[in-house]
mmCIF file of C-alpha atoms in Angstrom:
data_model
loop_
_atom_site.group_PDB
_atom_site.id
_atom_site.type_symbol
_atom_site.label_atom_id
_atom_site.label_comp_id
_atom_site.label_asym_id
_atom_site.label_seq_id
_atom_site.Cartn_x
_atom_site.Cartn_y
_atom_site.Cartn_z
ATOM 1 C CA UNK A 1 73.406 -71.478 51.138
ATOM 2 C CA UNK A 2 71.876 -68.033 49.764
ATOM 3 C CA UNK A 3 70.977 -65.787 52.524
ATOM 4 C CA UNK A 4 67.685 -64.168 51.887
ATOM 5 C CA UNK A 5 67.732 -60.206 52.765
ATOM 6 C CA UNK A 6 64.286 -59.115 53.666
ATOM 7 C CA UNK A 7 63.907 -55.403 52.092
ATOM 8 C CA UNK A 8 67.174 -55.513 50.573
ATOM 9 C CA UNK A 9 66.074 -54.358 47.003
ATOM 10 C CA UNK A 10 64.316 -51.251 48.492
ATOM 11 C CA UNK A 11 67.148 -50.539 50.907
ATOM 12 C CA UNK A 12 69.800 -50.766 47.805
ATOM 13 C CA UNK A 13 67.488 -48.517 46.002
ATOM 14 C CA UNK A 14 67.411 -45.699 48.664
ATOM 15 C CA UNK A 15 71.070 -46.085 49.254
ATOM 16 C CA UNK A 16 71.868 -45.815 45.474
ATOM 17 C CA UNK A 17 69.620 -42.610 45.277
ATOM 18 C CA UNK A 18 71.011 -41.029 48.493
ATOM 19 C CA UNK A 19 74.786 -41.796 47.092
ATOM 20 C CA UNK A 20 73.734 -40.249 43.513
ATOM 21 C CA UNK A 21 72.352 -37.208 45.116
ATOM 22 C CA UNK A 22 75.310 -36.810 47.292
ATOM 23 C CA UNK A 23 78.245 -37.603 44.950
ATOM 24 C CA UNK A 24 76.842 -37.955 41.442
ATOM 25 C CA UNK A 25 76.164 -40.959 39.608
ATOM 26 C CA UNK A 26 79.379 -41.511 37.776
ATOM 27 C CA UNK A 27 81.350 -41.135 41.141
ATOM 28 C CA UNK A 28 79.260 -43.958 42.836
ATOM 29 C CA UNK A 29 80.164 -47.456 42.614
ATOM 30 C CA UNK A 30 78.223 -50.640 43.323
ATOM 31 C CA UNK A 31 80.506 -51.557 46.427
ATOM 32 C CA UNK A 32 79.354 -48.249 47.881
ATOM 33 C CA UNK A 33 75.810 -48.752 47.593
ATOM 34 C CA UNK A 34 75.726 -52.084 48.921
ATOM 35 C CA UNK A 35 77.869 -50.756 51.992
ATOM 36 C CA UNK A 36 75.458 -48.099 52.493
ATOM 37 C CA UNK A 37 72.500 -50.563 52.438
ATOM 38 C CA UNK A 38 74.475 -52.970 54.740
ATOM 39 C CA UNK A 39 74.549 -55.747 52.324
ATOM 40 C CA UNK A 40 77.275 -57.364 50.210
ATOM 41 C CA UNK A 41 77.884 -56.567 46.611
ATOM 42 C CA UNK A 42 76.918 -60.003 45.874
ATOM 43 C CA UNK A 43 73.462 -59.110 47.259
ATOM 44 C CA UNK A 44 73.191 -56.045 45.027
ATOM 45 C CA UNK A 45 73.673 -58.216 41.969
ATOM 46 C CA UNK A 46 71.111 -60.746 43.258
ATOM 47 C CA UNK A 47 68.616 -57.850 42.552
ATOM 48 C CA UNK A 48 70.176 -55.706 39.965
ATOM 49 C CA UNK A 49 72.502 -56.141 36.728
ATOM 50 C CA UNK A 50 74.293 -52.851 37.432
ATOM 51 C CA UNK A 51 74.290 -49.551 39.087
ATOM 52 C CA UNK A 52 72.176 -48.157 36.265
ATOM 53 C CA UNK A 53 69.268 -50.465 36.312
ATOM 54 C CA UNK A 54 68.669 -49.756 40.174
ATOM 55 C CA UNK A 55 67.115 -46.516 38.518
ATOM 56 C CA UNK A 56 64.972 -48.655 35.917
ATOM 57 C CA UNK A 57 64.037 -51.722 37.803
ATOM 58 C CA UNK A 58 60.199 -51.645 37.978
ATOM 59 C CA UNK A 59 59.679 -50.387 34.198
ATOM 60 C CA UNK A 60 58.560 -53.673 33.083
ATOM 61 C CA UNK A 61 56.114 -53.799 35.807
ATOM 62 C CA UNK A 62 54.755 -50.274 34.599
ATOM 63 C CA UNK A 63 54.302 -51.658 31.181
ATOM 64 C CA UNK A 64 52.300 -54.601 32.632
ATOM 65 C CA UNK A 65 50.242 -51.955 34.818
ATOM 66 C CA UNK A 66 49.443 -49.814 31.607
ATOM 67 C CA UNK A 67 48.695 -52.791 29.435
ATOM 68 C CA UNK A 68 46.219 -54.326 31.858
ATOM 69 C CA UNK A 69 44.540 -50.948 32.358
ATOM 70 C CA UNK A 70 44.143 -50.369 28.686
ATOM 71 C CA UNK A 71 42.787 -54.103 28.164
ATOM 72 C CA UNK A 72 40.197 -53.754 31.241
ATOM 73 C CA UNK A 73 38.788 -50.553 30.016
ATOM 74 C CA UNK A 74 34.890 -50.779 29.379
ATOM 75 C CA UNK A 75 34.284 -52.424 25.675
ATOM 76 C CA UNK A 76 32.581 -49.301 24.788
ATOM 77 C CA UNK A 77 35.442 -46.979 25.649
ATOM 78 C CA UNK A 78 37.027 -45.177 22.784
ATOM 79 C CA UNK A 79 40.860 -45.288 22.089
ATOM 80 C CA UNK A 80 41.663 -42.044 24.101
ATOM 81 C CA UNK A 81 39.604 -43.284 26.938
ATOM 82 C CA UNK A 82 41.482 -46.603 27.194
ATOM 83 C CA UNK A 83 44.851 -44.461 26.884
ATOM 84 C CA UNK A 84 43.511 -42.282 29.822
ATOM 85 C CA UNK A 85 42.770 -45.525 31.774
ATOM 86 C CA UNK A 86 46.401 -46.737 31.130
ATOM 87 C CA UNK A 87 48.207 -43.269 32.167
ATOM 88 C CA UNK A 88 46.129 -43.189 35.195
ATOM 89 C CA UNK A 89 46.851 -46.567 36.172
ATOM 90 C CA UNK A 90 50.658 -45.674 35.700
ATOM 91 C CA UNK A 91 50.084 -42.604 37.803
ATOM 92 C CA UNK A 92 48.460 -44.703 40.646
ATOM 93 C CA UNK A 93 52.146 -46.787 40.784
ATOM 94 C CA UNK A 94 53.662 -43.676 42.086
ATOM 95 C CA UNK A 95 51.386 -43.052 45.056
ATOM 96 C CA UNK A 96 53.483 -42.072 47.906
ATOM 97 C CA UNK A 97 56.746 -42.106 45.904
ATOM 98 C CA UNK A 98 57.210 -38.454 45.173
ATOM 99 C CA UNK A 99 60.448 -37.954 46.964
ATOM 100 C CA UNK A 100 61.976 -41.028 45.288
ATOM 101 C CA UNK A 101 60.642 -39.907 42.005
ATOM 102 C CA UNK A 102 62.098 -36.282 42.384
ATOM 103 C CA UNK A 103 65.447 -37.554 43.398
ATOM 104 C CA UNK A 104 65.486 -39.892 40.466
ATOM 105 C CA UNK A 105 64.356 -37.306 38.083
ATOM 106 C CA UNK A 106 67.275 -35.071 39.059
ATOM 107 C CA UNK A 107 69.899 -37.819 38.697
ATOM 108 C CA UNK A 108 68.537 -38.777 35.144
ATOM 109 C CA UNK A 109 68.272 -35.359 33.829
ATOM 110 C CA UNK A 110 71.822 -34.776 34.921
ATOM 111 C CA UNK A 111 73.455 -37.735 33.234
ATOM 112 C CA UNK A 112 73.328 -38.233 29.438
ATOM 113 C CA UNK A 113 73.668 -42.043 29.825
ATOM 114 C CA UNK A 114 70.640 -42.140 32.048
ATOM 115 C CA UNK A 115 68.533 -39.584 29.981
ATOM 116 C CA UNK A 116 69.194 -42.039 26.867
ATOM 117 C CA UNK A 117 68.192 -45.124 28.800
ATOM 118 C CA UNK A 118 65.047 -43.424 29.920
ATOM 119 C CA UNK A 119 64.059 -42.539 26.196
ATOM 120 C CA UNK A 120 64.430 -46.318 25.505
ATOM 121 C CA UNK A 121 62.373 -47.206 28.374
ATOM 122 C CA UNK A 122 59.594 -44.479 27.160
ATOM 123 C CA UNK A 123 59.495 -46.386 23.845
ATOM 124 C CA UNK A 124 58.997 -49.507 25.466
ATOM 125 C CA UNK A 125 56.028 -47.915 27.322
ATOM 126 C CA UNK A 126 54.665 -46.592 24.136
ATOM 127 C CA UNK A 127 55.024 -50.317 22.631
ATOM 128 C CA UNK A 128 53.151 -51.766 25.502
ATOM 129 C CA UNK A 129 50.431 -49.072 25.057
ATOM 130 C CA UNK A 130 50.238 -49.636 21.253
ATOM 131 C CA UNK A 131 49.880 -53.569 21.696
ATOM 132 C CA UNK A 132 47.269 -53.212 24.311
ATOM 133 C CA UNK A 133 45.338 -50.824 22.056
ATOM 134 C CA UNK A 134 45.532 -53.168 19.116
ATOM 135 C CA UNK A 135 44.310 -56.041 21.300
ATOM 136 C CA UNK A 136 41.082 -53.910 21.872
ATOM 137 C CA UNK A 137 40.651 -53.700 18.014
ATOM 138 C CA UNK A 138 41.966 -50.258 17.651
ATOM 139 C CA UNK A 139 43.707 -49.799 14.214
ATOM 140 C CA UNK A 140 47.420 -50.201 14.196
ATOM 141 C CA UNK A 141 47.892 -46.632 12.729
ATOM 142 C CA UNK A 142 45.536 -45.043 15.275
ATOM 143 C CA UNK A 143 46.887 -47.170 17.968
ATOM 144 C CA UNK A 144 50.387 -45.797 17.433
ATOM 145 C CA UNK A 145 49.174 -42.228 17.720
ATOM 146 C CA UNK A 146 47.047 -42.982 20.590
ATOM 147 C CA UNK A 147 49.824 -44.730 22.404
ATOM 148 C CA UNK A 148 52.505 -41.824 21.578
ATOM 149 C CA UNK A 149 49.910 -39.466 22.893
ATOM 150 C CA UNK A 150 49.483 -41.201 25.949
ATOM 151 C CA UNK A 151 53.119 -41.351 26.815
ATOM 152 C CA UNK A 152 53.468 -37.848 25.977
ATOM 153 C CA UNK A 153 50.635 -36.730 28.539
ATOM 154 C CA UNK A 154 52.395 -39.174 31.136
ATOM 155 C CA UNK A 155 55.772 -37.665 30.445
ATOM 156 C CA UNK A 156 54.401 -34.059 30.760
ATOM 157 C CA UNK A 157 52.389 -34.740 33.724
ATOM 158 C CA UNK A 158 55.262 -36.589 35.561
ATOM 159 C CA UNK A 159 57.326 -33.476 34.919
ATOM 160 C CA UNK A 160 54.887 -31.182 36.218
ATOM 161 C CA UNK A 161 54.407 -33.495 39.160
ATOM 162 C CA UNK A 162 58.044 -33.777 40.243
ATOM 163 C CA UNK A 163 58.673 -29.845 39.837
ATOM 164 C CA UNK A 164 55.101 -28.860 41.168
ATOM 165 C CA UNK A 165 53.374 -28.733 44.453
ATOM 166 C CA UNK A 166 50.531 -31.301 43.976
ATOM 167 C CA UNK A 167 51.144 -34.324 45.993
ATOM 168 C CA UNK A 168 48.932 -36.815 43.851
ATOM 169 C CA UNK A 169 50.258 -37.619 40.221
ATOM 170 C CA UNK A 170 46.881 -39.030 39.216
ATOM 171 C CA UNK A 171 45.471 -35.374 39.853
ATOM 172 C CA UNK A 172 48.124 -33.942 37.733
ATOM 173 C CA UNK A 173 47.460 -36.620 35.024
ATOM 174 C CA UNK A 174 43.697 -35.742 34.884
ATOM 175 C CA UNK A 175 44.491 -32.176 34.476
ATOM 176 C CA UNK A 176 46.948 -32.840 31.628
ATOM 177 C CA UNK A 177 44.327 -34.949 29.874
ATOM 178 C CA UNK A 178 41.906 -32.237 30.089
ATOM 179 C CA UNK A 179 44.278 -29.616 28.933
ATOM 180 C CA UNK A 180 45.237 -31.814 26.108
ATOM 181 C CA UNK A 181 41.644 -32.106 24.742
ATOM 182 C CA UNK A 182 41.155 -28.223 25.227
ATOM 183 C CA UNK A 183 44.337 -27.681 23.151
ATOM 184 C CA UNK A 184 43.574 -30.026 20.301
ATOM 185 C CA UNK A 185 40.025 -29.403 19.998
ATOM 186 C CA UNK B 1 95.268 -23.650 0.405
ATOM 187 C CA UNK B 2 91.879 -24.968 1.285
ATOM 188 C CA UNK B 3 90.416 -26.505 -1.781
ATOM 189 C CA UNK B 4 86.697 -25.891 -2.007
ATOM 190 C CA UNK B 5 84.669 -29.103 -3.219
ATOM 191 C CA UNK B 6 81.185 -27.987 -4.544
ATOM 192 C CA UNK B 7 78.520 -30.315 -3.484
ATOM 193 C CA UNK B 8 80.925 -32.303 -1.264
ATOM 194 C CA UNK B 9 78.594 -32.456 1.767
ATOM 195 C CA UNK B 10 75.604 -33.886 -0.307
ATOM 196 C CA UNK B 11 78.043 -36.491 -2.084
ATOM 197 C CA UNK B 12 79.364 -37.414 1.487
ATOM 198 C CA UNK B 13 75.973 -37.626 2.743
ATOM 199 C CA UNK B 14 74.713 -39.991 -0.013
ATOM 200 C CA UNK B 15 78.047 -42.027 0.021
ATOM 201 C CA UNK B 16 77.595 -42.500 3.821
ATOM 202 C CA UNK B 17 74.079 -43.630 3.556
ATOM 203 C CA UNK B 18 74.777 -45.975 0.713
ATOM 204 C CA UNK B 19 77.728 -47.848 2.646
ATOM 205 C CA UNK B 20 75.526 -47.827 5.988
ATOM 206 C CA UNK B 21 72.821 -49.544 3.857
ATOM 207 C CA UNK B 22 75.357 -52.021 2.258
ATOM 208 C CA UNK B 23 77.654 -52.985 5.040
ATOM 209 C CA UNK B 24 75.840 -51.703 8.223
ATOM 210 C CA UNK B 25 76.764 -48.506 10.207
ATOM 211 C CA UNK B 26 79.277 -50.260 12.507
ATOM 212 C CA UNK B 27 81.400 -51.768 9.857
ATOM 213 C CA UNK B 28 81.900 -48.355 7.827
ATOM 214 C CA UNK B 29 84.734 -45.882 8.166
ATOM 215 C CA UNK B 30 84.938 -42.355 7.469
ATOM 216 C CA UNK B 31 87.682 -43.370 5.062
ATOM 217 C CA UNK B 32 85.359 -45.480 3.076
ATOM 218 C CA UNK B 33 82.658 -42.582 3.220
ATOM 219 C CA UNK B 34 85.341 -39.973 1.878
ATOM 220 C CA UNK B 35 86.683 -42.617 -0.838
ATOM 221 C CA UNK B 36 83.052 -43.217 -2.079
ATOM 222 C CA UNK B 37 82.384 -39.461 -2.396
ATOM 223 C CA UNK B 38 85.756 -38.992 -4.167
ATOM 224 C CA UNK B 39 87.196 -36.781 -1.408
ATOM 225 C CA UNK B 40 89.909 -36.980 1.141
ATOM 226 C CA UNK B 41 89.034 -37.840 4.805
ATOM 227 C CA UNK B 42 90.188 -34.345 5.610
ATOM 228 C CA UNK B 43 87.406 -32.857 3.279
ATOM 229 C CA UNK B 44 84.948 -35.203 5.213
ATOM 230 C CA UNK B 45 86.017 -33.500 8.437
ATOM 231 C CA UNK B 46 85.527 -30.176 7.022
ATOM 232 C CA UNK B 47 81.741 -30.942 6.964
ATOM 233 C CA UNK B 48 81.222 -33.228 9.634
ATOM 234 C CA UNK B 49 82.620 -34.262 13.160
ATOM 235 C CA UNK B 50 82.179 -37.866 12.617
ATOM 236 C CA UNK B 51 80.279 -40.691 10.730
ATOM 237 C CA UNK B 52 77.619 -40.288 13.197
ATOM 238 C CA UNK B 53 76.936 -36.630 12.546
ATOM 239 C CA UNK B 54 76.539 -37.204 8.789
ATOM 240 C CA UNK B 55 73.100 -38.605 9.857
ATOM 241 C CA UNK B 56 72.241 -35.637 12.108
ATOM 242 C CA UNK B 57 73.500 -32.636 10.261
ATOM 243 C CA UNK B 58 70.648 -30.208 9.472
ATOM 244 C CA UNK B 59 68.920 -30.646 12.812
ATOM 245 C CA UNK B 60 69.631 -27.468 13.914
ATOM 246 C CA UNK B 61 68.176 -26.141 10.920
ATOM 247 C CA UNK B 62 65.069 -27.963 11.494
ATOM 248 C CA UNK B 63 64.825 -26.285 14.892
ATOM 249 C CA UNK B 64 65.078 -22.888 13.249
ATOM 250 C CA UNK B 65 62.414 -23.838 10.567
ATOM 251 C CA UNK B 66 60.011 -24.846 13.341
ATOM 252 C CA UNK B 67 60.517 -21.902 15.669
ATOM 253 C CA UNK B 68 60.403 -19.314 12.700
ATOM 254 C CA UNK B 69 56.892 -20.880 11.641
ATOM 255 C CA UNK B 70 55.733 -20.877 15.234
ATOM 256 C CA UNK B 71 56.617 -17.289 15.412
ATOM 257 C CA UNK B 72 55.282 -16.361 12.176
ATOM 258 C CA UNK B 73 51.815 -17.817 12.661
ATOM 259 C CA UNK B 74 49.160 -15.069 12.737
ATOM 260 C CA UNK B 75 48.873 -13.308 16.147
ATOM 261 C CA UNK B 76 45.231 -14.617 16.776
ATOM 262 C CA UNK B 77 46.325 -18.198 16.045
ATOM 263 C CA UNK B 78 45.911 -20.410 19.281
ATOM 264 C CA UNK B 79 48.681 -22.672 20.741
ATOM 265 C CA UNK B 80 47.542 -25.727 18.670
ATOM 266 C CA UNK B 81 47.326 -23.607 15.450
ATOM 267 C CA UNK B 82 50.840 -22.403 15.888
ATOM 268 C CA UNK B 83 52.165 -25.765 16.716
ATOM 269 C CA UNK B 84 50.529 -27.247 13.390
ATOM 270 C CA UNK B 85 52.449 -24.372 11.493
ATOM 271 C CA UNK B 86 55.689 -25.403 13.070
ATOM 272 C CA UNK B 87 54.996 -29.180 12.238
ATOM 273 C CA UNK B 88 53.947 -28.295 8.685
ATOM 274 C CA UNK B 89 56.968 -26.100 7.962
ATOM 275 C CA UNK B 90 59.253 -29.081 9.236
ATOM 276 C CA UNK B 91 57.323 -31.370 6.849
ATOM 277 C CA UNK B 92 57.920 -29.035 3.904
ATOM 278 C CA UNK B 93 61.794 -29.218 4.789
ATOM 279 C CA UNK B 94 61.497 -32.844 3.657
ATOM 280 C CA UNK B 95 60.099 -32.355 0.073
ATOM 281 C CA UNK B 96 61.819 -34.628 -2.460
ATOM 282 C CA UNK B 97 63.790 -36.399 0.368
ATOM 283 C CA UNK B 98 61.918 -39.520 0.790
ATOM 284 C CA UNK B 99 64.264 -41.881 -0.348
ATOM 285 C CA UNK B 100 67.042 -40.494 1.733
ATOM 286 C CA UNK B 101 64.596 -40.330 4.734
ATOM 287 C CA UNK B 102 63.657 -44.076 4.295
ATOM 288 C CA UNK B 103 67.276 -45.171 4.206
ATOM 289 C CA UNK B 104 68.308 -42.958 7.147
ATOM 290 C CA UNK B 105 65.148 -44.240 9.050
ATOM 291 C CA UNK B 106 66.266 -47.745 8.574
ATOM 292 C CA UNK B 107 69.987 -47.241 9.563
ATOM 293 C CA UNK B 108 68.996 -45.346 12.748
ATOM 294 C CA UNK B 109 66.393 -47.957 13.627
ATOM 295 C CA UNK B 110 68.831 -50.648 13.543
ATOM 296 C CA UNK B 111 71.634 -49.172 15.699
ATOM 297 C CA UNK B 112 71.076 -48.238 19.318
ATOM 298 C CA UNK B 113 73.631 -45.721 19.470
ATOM 299 C CA UNK B 114 71.845 -43.763 16.671
ATOM 300 C CA UNK B 115 68.263 -44.387 18.115
ATOM 301 C CA UNK B 116 69.634 -42.780 21.246
ATOM 302 C CA UNK B 117 71.007 -39.736 19.547
ATOM 303 C CA UNK B 118 67.776 -39.546 17.500
ATOM 304 C CA UNK B 119 65.810 -39.276 20.931
ATOM 305 C CA UNK B 120 68.041 -36.544 22.132
ATOM 306 C CA UNK B 121 67.576 -34.520 18.748
ATOM 307 C CA UNK B 122 63.926 -34.897 19.115
ATOM 308 C CA UNK B 123 64.253 -33.501 22.686
ATOM 309 C CA UNK B 124 65.922 -30.357 21.066
ATOM 310 C CA UNK B 125 63.191 -29.943 18.648
ATOM 311 C CA UNK B 126 60.636 -29.798 21.627
ATOM 312 C CA UNK B 127 62.743 -27.405 23.126
ATOM 313 C CA UNK B 128 62.792 -25.231 20.024
ATOM 314 C CA UNK B 129 58.971 -25.497 19.665
ATOM 315 C CA UNK B 130 58.351 -24.626 23.459
ATOM 316 C CA UNK B 131 60.711 -21.476 23.513
ATOM 317 C CA UNK B 132 59.013 -20.220 20.378
ATOM 318 C CA UNK B 133 55.440 -20.915 21.811
ATOM 319 C CA UNK B 134 56.505 -18.987 24.979
ATOM 320 C CA UNK B 135 57.547 -16.133 22.797
ATOM 321 C CA UNK B 136 54.232 -15.882 21.422
ATOM 322 C CA UNK B 137 52.946 -15.398 25.031
ATOM 323 C CA UNK B 138 51.735 -19.224 25.668
ATOM 324 C CA UNK B 139 52.151 -19.827 29.270
ATOM 325 C CA UNK B 140 54.993 -22.252 30.077
ATOM 326 C CA UNK B 141 53.108 -25.329 31.323
ATOM 327 C CA UNK B 142 51.009 -25.354 28.271
ATOM 328 C CA UNK B 143 53.950 -24.441 25.819
ATOM 329 C CA UNK B 144 55.531 -27.775 27.236
ATOM 330 C CA UNK B 145 52.330 -29.818 26.437
ATOM 331 C CA UNK B 146 51.673 -28.150 23.041
ATOM 332 C CA UNK B 147 55.322 -28.697 21.928
ATOM 333 C CA UNK B 148 55.642 -32.166 23.220
ATOM 334 C CA UNK B 149 52.311 -32.890 21.265
ATOM 335 C CA UNK B 150 53.628 -31.211 18.268
ATOM 336 C CA UNK B 151 56.724 -33.386 18.033
ATOM 337 C CA UNK B 152 54.566 -36.583 18.939
ATOM 338 C CA UNK B 153 52.438 -35.741 15.883
ATOM 339 C CA UNK B 154 55.766 -34.974 13.642
ATOM 340 C CA UNK B 155 57.303 -38.223 14.796
ATOM 341 C CA UNK B 156 54.051 -40.341 14.175
ATOM 342 C CA UNK B 157 53.568 -38.680 10.659
ATOM 343 C CA UNK B 158 57.118 -39.285 9.742
ATOM 344 C CA UNK B 159 57.182 -42.798 10.598
ATOM 345 C CA UNK B 160 53.984 -43.310 8.483
ATOM 346 C CA UNK B 161 55.563 -41.367 5.760
ATOM 347 C CA UNK B 162 58.677 -43.424 5.332
ATOM 348 C CA UNK B 163 56.598 -46.681 5.767
ATOM 349 C CA UNK B 164 53.703 -45.632 3.689
ATOM 350 C CA UNK B 165 52.879 -44.959 0.088
ATOM 351 C CA UNK B 166 52.198 -41.317 0.182
ATOM 352 C CA UNK B 167 54.759 -39.173 -1.279
ATOM 353 C CA UNK B 168 54.375 -35.800 0.455
ATOM 354 C CA UNK B 169 55.004 -35.768 4.218
ATOM 355 C CA UNK B 170 53.007 -32.469 4.622
ATOM 356 C CA UNK B 171 49.797 -34.422 3.561
ATOM 357 C CA UNK B 172 50.549 -37.249 6.243
ATOM 358 C CA UNK B 173 50.952 -34.278 8.781
ATOM 359 C CA UNK B 174 47.724 -32.755 8.022
ATOM 360 C CA UNK B 175 46.042 -36.148 8.167
ATOM 361 C CA UNK B 176 47.792 -37.085 11.524
ATOM 362 C CA UNK B 177 46.980 -33.703 12.984
ATOM 363 C CA UNK B 178 43.143 -34.154 12.039
ATOM 364 C CA UNK B 179 43.221 -37.781 13.632
ATOM 365 C CA UNK B 180 44.706 -36.422 16.769
ATOM 366 C CA UNK B 181 41.993 -33.838 17.222
ATOM 367 C CA UNK B 182 39.372 -36.411 16.514
ATOM 368 C CA UNK B 183 40.880 -38.706 18.987
ATOM 369 C CA UNK B 184 41.176 -36.285 21.749
ATOM 370 C CA UNK B 185 37.927 -34.577 21.509
#
């Protein structure tokens, strides 16, 4: 019989983050994370493949959020407006999660293995963006440029958000989009 | 006595690329590369730390080329004009090297370890850009956004160049810069 653990995934995520912050990512084991969350290692592996994936779970969800928003943008919206819709939707996914995002950002920045993994995940977000833009009829070459630009804005805004004082990522994204438009005009 | 091998670095680079294309990156050894280039393994290690670095040598040079061009841009140039100068200077570094660039691109794309290394190198280029822009007096936040945008343009243009018909990377960079300005205005 598999015992269902309500909220176990969230508790595991918080426990992992606390341990990574306290004793470093490399020095933390799955057993310690499970112990801190009050579950067994077996329960850990029901939710996450390994201690790295605790930090990257949810990125497929983010791909979907972006693609859905791009596709749902008004028919008359140009490529960059559709990109903006995707980036803002991604930003909305982080409402109320800045403390977690800050901790995660610090752990990832400090660990080469995680930085590399993060780069790969960003490439997947670009790909989700690009495919959604092409579904809107944007030409392939332009879709790549628009998708890359969208993720660049997202990354820059995200970094500003975790390092800055503004509580709302969506606000920072809007500012960054405006600044990009000013910069390149 | 250390025997100097004229052109050995270039021959090693070409030998490595040919072997990676023929038999894959993972299946190629330093001994094979040295053998193909007609030098000893000892000579290989005088130029490159390992078989991976054969593909990444020259990236510090690229950082310098970008930084120098950004700093040398006219005093009245705005941040994006300085970025354009940096990206175009990087493009000039690839004149006559499209065959090599194409082969290298294919090897890197096919090997996760190399893709990750490439992401890290791109982050160093962003950093070189950012530092040079701040040296021009561009505010830190804006310098990050401009640097990230510059490298995004470079990456997109580079991919178009290795996959397309245009022989000159600088021409593709100019087109991509124009397209970005159109896209974001």
